[in-house]
PDB file of C-alpha atoms in Angstrom:
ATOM      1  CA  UNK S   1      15.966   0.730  19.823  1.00 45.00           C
ATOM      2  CA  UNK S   2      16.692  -2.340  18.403  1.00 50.00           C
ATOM      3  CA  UNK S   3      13.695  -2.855  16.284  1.00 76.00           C
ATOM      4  CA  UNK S   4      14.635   0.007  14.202  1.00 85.00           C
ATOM      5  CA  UNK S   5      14.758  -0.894  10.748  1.00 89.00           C
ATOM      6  CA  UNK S   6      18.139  -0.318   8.889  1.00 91.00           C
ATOM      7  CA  UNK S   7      18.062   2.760   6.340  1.00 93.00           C
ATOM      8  CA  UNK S   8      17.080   2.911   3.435  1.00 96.00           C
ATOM      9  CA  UNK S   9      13.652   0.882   4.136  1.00 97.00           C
ATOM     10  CA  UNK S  10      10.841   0.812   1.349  1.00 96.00           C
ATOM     11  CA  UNK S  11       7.484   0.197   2.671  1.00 97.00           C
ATOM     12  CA  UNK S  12       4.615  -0.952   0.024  1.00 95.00           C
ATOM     13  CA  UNK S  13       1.894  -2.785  -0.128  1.00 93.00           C
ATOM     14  CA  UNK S  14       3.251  -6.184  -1.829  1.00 91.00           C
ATOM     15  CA  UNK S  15       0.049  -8.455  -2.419  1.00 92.00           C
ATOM     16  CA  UNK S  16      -1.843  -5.441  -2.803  1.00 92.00           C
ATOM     17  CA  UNK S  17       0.548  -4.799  -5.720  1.00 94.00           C
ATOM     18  CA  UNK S  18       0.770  -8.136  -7.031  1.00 95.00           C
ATOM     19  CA  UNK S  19      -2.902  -8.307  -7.228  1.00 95.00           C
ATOM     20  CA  UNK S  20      -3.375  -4.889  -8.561  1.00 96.00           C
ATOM     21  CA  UNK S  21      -0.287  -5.501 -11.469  1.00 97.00           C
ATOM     22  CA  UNK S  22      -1.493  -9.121 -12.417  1.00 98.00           C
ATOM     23  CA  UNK S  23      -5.514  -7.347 -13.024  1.00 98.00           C
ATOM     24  CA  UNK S  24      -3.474  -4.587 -15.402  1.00 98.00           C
ATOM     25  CA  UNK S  25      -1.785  -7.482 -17.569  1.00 98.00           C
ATOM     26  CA  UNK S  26      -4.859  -9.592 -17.743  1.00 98.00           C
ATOM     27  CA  UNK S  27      -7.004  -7.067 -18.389  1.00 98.00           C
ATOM     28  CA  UNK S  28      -5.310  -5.156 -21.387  1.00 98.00           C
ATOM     29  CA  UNK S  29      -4.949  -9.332 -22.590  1.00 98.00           C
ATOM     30  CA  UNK S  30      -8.276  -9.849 -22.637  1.00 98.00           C
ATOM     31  CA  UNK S  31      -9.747  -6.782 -23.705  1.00 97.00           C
ATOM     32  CA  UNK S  32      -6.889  -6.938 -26.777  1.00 97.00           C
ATOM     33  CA  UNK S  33      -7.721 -10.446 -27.441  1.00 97.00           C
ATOM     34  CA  UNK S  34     -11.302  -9.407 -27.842  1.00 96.00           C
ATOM     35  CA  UNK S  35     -10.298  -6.590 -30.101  1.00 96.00           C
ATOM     36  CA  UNK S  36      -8.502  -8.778 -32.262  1.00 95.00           C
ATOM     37  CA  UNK S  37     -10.827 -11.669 -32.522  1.00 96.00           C
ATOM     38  CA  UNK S  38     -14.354  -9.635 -33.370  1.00 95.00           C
ATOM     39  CA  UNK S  39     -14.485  -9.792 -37.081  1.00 92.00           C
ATOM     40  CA  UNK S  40     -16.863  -7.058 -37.294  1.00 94.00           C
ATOM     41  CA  UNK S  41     -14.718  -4.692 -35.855  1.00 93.00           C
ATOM     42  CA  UNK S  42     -12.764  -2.198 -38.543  1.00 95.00           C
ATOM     43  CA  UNK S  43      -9.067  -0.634 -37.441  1.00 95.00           C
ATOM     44  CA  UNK S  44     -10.051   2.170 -35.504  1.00 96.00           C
ATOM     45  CA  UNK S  45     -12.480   0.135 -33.692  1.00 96.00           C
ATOM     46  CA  UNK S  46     -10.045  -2.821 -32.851  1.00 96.00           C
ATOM     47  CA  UNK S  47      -7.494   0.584 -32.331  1.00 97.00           C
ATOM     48  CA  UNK S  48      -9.879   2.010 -29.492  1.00 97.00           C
ATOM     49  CA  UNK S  49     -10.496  -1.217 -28.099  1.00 96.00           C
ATOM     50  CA  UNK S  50      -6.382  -1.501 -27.508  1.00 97.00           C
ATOM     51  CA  UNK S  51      -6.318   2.294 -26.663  1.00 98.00           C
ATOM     52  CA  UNK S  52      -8.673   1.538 -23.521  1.00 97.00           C
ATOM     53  CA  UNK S  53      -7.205  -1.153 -22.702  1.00 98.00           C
ATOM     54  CA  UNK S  54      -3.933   0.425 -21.921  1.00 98.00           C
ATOM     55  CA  UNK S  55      -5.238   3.365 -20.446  1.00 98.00           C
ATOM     56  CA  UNK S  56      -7.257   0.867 -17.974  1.00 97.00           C
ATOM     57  CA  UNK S  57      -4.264  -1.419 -17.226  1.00 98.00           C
ATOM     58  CA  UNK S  58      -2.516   2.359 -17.057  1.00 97.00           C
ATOM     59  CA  UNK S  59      -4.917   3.489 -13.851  1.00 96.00           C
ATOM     60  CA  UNK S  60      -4.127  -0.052 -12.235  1.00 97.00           C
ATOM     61  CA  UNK S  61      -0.437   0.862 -12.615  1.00 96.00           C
ATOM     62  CA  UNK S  62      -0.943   3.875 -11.118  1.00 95.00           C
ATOM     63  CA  UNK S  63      -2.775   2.778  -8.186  1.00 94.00           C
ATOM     64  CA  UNK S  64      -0.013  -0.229  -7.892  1.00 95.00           C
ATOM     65  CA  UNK S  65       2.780   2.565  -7.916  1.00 95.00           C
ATOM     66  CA  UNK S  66       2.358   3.516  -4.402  1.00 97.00           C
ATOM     67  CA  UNK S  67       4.870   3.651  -1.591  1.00 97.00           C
ATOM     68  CA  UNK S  68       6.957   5.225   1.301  1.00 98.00           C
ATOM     69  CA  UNK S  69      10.403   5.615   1.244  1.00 98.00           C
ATOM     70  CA  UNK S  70      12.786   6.480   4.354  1.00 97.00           C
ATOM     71  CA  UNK S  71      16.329   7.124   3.884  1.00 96.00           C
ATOM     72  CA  UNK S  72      18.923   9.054   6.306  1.00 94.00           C
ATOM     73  CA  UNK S  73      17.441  12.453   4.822  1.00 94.00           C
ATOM     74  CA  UNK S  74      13.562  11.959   5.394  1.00 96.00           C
ATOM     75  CA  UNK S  75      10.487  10.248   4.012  1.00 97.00           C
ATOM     76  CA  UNK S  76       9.146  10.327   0.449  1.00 98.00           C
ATOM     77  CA  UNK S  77       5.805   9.446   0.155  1.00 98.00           C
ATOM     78  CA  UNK S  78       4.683   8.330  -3.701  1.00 98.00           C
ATOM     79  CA  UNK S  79       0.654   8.484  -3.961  1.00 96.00           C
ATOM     80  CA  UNK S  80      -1.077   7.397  -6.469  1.00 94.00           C
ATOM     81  CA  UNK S  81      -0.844  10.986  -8.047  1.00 89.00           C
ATOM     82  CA  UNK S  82       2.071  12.963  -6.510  1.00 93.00           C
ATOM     83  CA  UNK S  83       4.837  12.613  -4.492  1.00 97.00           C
ATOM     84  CA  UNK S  84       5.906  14.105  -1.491  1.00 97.00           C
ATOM     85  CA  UNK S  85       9.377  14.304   0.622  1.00 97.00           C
ATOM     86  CA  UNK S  86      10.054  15.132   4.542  1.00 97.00           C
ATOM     87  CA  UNK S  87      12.240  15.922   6.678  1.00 96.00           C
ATOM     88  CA  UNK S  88      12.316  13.779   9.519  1.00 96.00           C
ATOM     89  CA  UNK S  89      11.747  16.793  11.697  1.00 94.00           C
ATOM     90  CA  UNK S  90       8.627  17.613   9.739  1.00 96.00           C
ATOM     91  CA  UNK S  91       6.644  14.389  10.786  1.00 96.00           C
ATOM     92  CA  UNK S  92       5.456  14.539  14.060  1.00 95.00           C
ATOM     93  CA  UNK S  93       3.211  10.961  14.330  1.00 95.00           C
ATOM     94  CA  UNK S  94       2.524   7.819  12.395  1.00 96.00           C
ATOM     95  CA  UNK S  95      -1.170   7.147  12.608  1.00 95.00           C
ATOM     96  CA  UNK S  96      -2.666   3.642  11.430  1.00 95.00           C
ATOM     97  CA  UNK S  97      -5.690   3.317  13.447  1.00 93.00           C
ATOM     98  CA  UNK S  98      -8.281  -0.055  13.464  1.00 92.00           C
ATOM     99  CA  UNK S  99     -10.411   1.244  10.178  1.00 91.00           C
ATOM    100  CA  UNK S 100      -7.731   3.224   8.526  1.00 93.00           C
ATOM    101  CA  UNK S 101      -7.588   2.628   4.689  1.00 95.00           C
ATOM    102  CA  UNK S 102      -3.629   3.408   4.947  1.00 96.00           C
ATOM    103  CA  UNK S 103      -0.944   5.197   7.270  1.00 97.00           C
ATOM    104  CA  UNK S 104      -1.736   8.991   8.260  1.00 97.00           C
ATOM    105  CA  UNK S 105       1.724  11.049   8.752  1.00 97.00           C
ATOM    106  CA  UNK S 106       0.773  13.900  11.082  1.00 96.00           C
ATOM    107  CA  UNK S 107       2.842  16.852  10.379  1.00 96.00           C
ATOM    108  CA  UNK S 108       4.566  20.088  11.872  1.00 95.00           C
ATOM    109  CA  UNK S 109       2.156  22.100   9.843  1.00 95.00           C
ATOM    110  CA  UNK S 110      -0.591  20.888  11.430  1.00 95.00           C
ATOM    111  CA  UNK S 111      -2.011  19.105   8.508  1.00 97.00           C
ATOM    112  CA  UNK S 112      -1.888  15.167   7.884  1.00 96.00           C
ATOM    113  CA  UNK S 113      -0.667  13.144   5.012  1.00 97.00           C
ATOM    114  CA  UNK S 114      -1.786   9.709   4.008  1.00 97.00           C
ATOM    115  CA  UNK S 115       0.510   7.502   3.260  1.00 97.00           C
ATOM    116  CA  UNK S 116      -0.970   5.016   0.732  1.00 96.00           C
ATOM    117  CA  UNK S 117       2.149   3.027   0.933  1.00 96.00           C
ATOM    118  CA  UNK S 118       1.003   1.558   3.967  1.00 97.00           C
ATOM    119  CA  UNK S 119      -2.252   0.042   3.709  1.00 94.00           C
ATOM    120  CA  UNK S 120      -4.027  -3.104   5.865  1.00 92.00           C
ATOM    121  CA  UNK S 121      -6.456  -4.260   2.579  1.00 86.00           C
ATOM    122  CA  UNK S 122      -5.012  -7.793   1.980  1.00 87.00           C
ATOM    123  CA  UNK S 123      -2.086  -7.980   4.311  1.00 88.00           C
ATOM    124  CA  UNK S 124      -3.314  -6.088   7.662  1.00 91.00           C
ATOM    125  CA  UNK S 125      -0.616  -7.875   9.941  1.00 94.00           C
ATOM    126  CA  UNK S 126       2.446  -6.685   7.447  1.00 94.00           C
ATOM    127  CA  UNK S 127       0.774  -2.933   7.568  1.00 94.00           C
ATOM    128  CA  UNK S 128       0.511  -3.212  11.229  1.00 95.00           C
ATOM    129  CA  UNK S 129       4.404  -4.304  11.285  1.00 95.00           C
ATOM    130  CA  UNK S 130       5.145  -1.400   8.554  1.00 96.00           C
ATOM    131  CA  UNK S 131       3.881   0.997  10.996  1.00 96.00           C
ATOM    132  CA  UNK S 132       5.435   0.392  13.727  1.00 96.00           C
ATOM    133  CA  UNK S 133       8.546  -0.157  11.931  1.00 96.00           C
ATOM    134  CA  UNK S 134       8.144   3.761  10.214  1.00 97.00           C
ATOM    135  CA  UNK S 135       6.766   4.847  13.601  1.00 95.00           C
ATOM    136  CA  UNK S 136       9.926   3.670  15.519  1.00 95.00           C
ATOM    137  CA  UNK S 137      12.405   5.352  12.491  1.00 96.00           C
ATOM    138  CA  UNK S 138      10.663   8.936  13.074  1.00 95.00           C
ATOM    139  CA  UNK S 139      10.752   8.137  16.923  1.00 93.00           C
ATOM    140  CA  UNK S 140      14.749   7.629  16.656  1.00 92.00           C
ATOM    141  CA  UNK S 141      14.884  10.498  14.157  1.00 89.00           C
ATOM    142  CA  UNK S 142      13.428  12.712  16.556  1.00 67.00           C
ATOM    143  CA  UNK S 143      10.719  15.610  15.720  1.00 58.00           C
ATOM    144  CA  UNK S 144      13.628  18.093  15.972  1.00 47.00           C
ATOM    145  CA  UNK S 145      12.721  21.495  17.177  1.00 43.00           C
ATOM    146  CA  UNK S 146       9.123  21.964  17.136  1.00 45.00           C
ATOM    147  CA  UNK S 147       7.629  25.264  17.166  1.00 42.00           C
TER     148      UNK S 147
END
């Protein structure tokens, strides 16, 4: 197959994550600036303004963190709160069906793993592409053996 992407591939969501990083700087800015400039506010005030601040721009982060990995021993898949690796021989489809909020991995197990990594939001056409390309990679792994 020819459109097989070369390994290793990273797939993420780039203006998703542009968007998402950008709204985490601005936002502990702002809310900082604010902290700063209210006169009325004492230390631990101003502190707790700060202190949300980060851990708001910190849940952006997170949620900008996502992404799936391929190399020549599997697929590591980084959600926004864990991360996962497999075997190529442990996926058995890529799923991104019209609605989808992000890429399904259907497993050997018989259970299915999203794949936030992969998402249509902003940039549908470069999720579609991502898809196929990751689809194409496990097709030319092969599922190995199945039971």
């Amino acid at each position: 197959m020819s459109d097989v992407p070369t390994l290793p591939v990273t797939f993420r969501p780039g203006r998703t994550r542009a968007v998402l990083l950008t709204a985490a700087v601005a936002l502990f800015v702002v809310i900082t600036a604010i902290a700063l400039l209210l006169e009325k506010l004492g230390p631990g005030e101003r502190l707790s303004f700060i202190f949300t601040a980060a851990l708001l721009a910190g849940v952006l982060a997170l949620l900008a963190r996502v992404k799936v990995v391929a190399d020549d021993s599997g697929v590591t898949v980084v959600n926004i709160a864990g991360k996962r690796h497999l075997d190529w021989a442990e996926i058995v489809q890529v799923n991104l069906r019209p609605g989808d909020p992000w890429v399904f991995l259907n497993l050997t197990d018989g259970t299915s793993l999203p794949a936030l990594g992969i998402q249509p939001g902003i940039a549908k056409q470069q999720a579609i592409a991502d898809a196929r390309a990751l689809r194409s990679l496990v097709e030319s792994h092969g599922p190995g053996d199945l039971p």
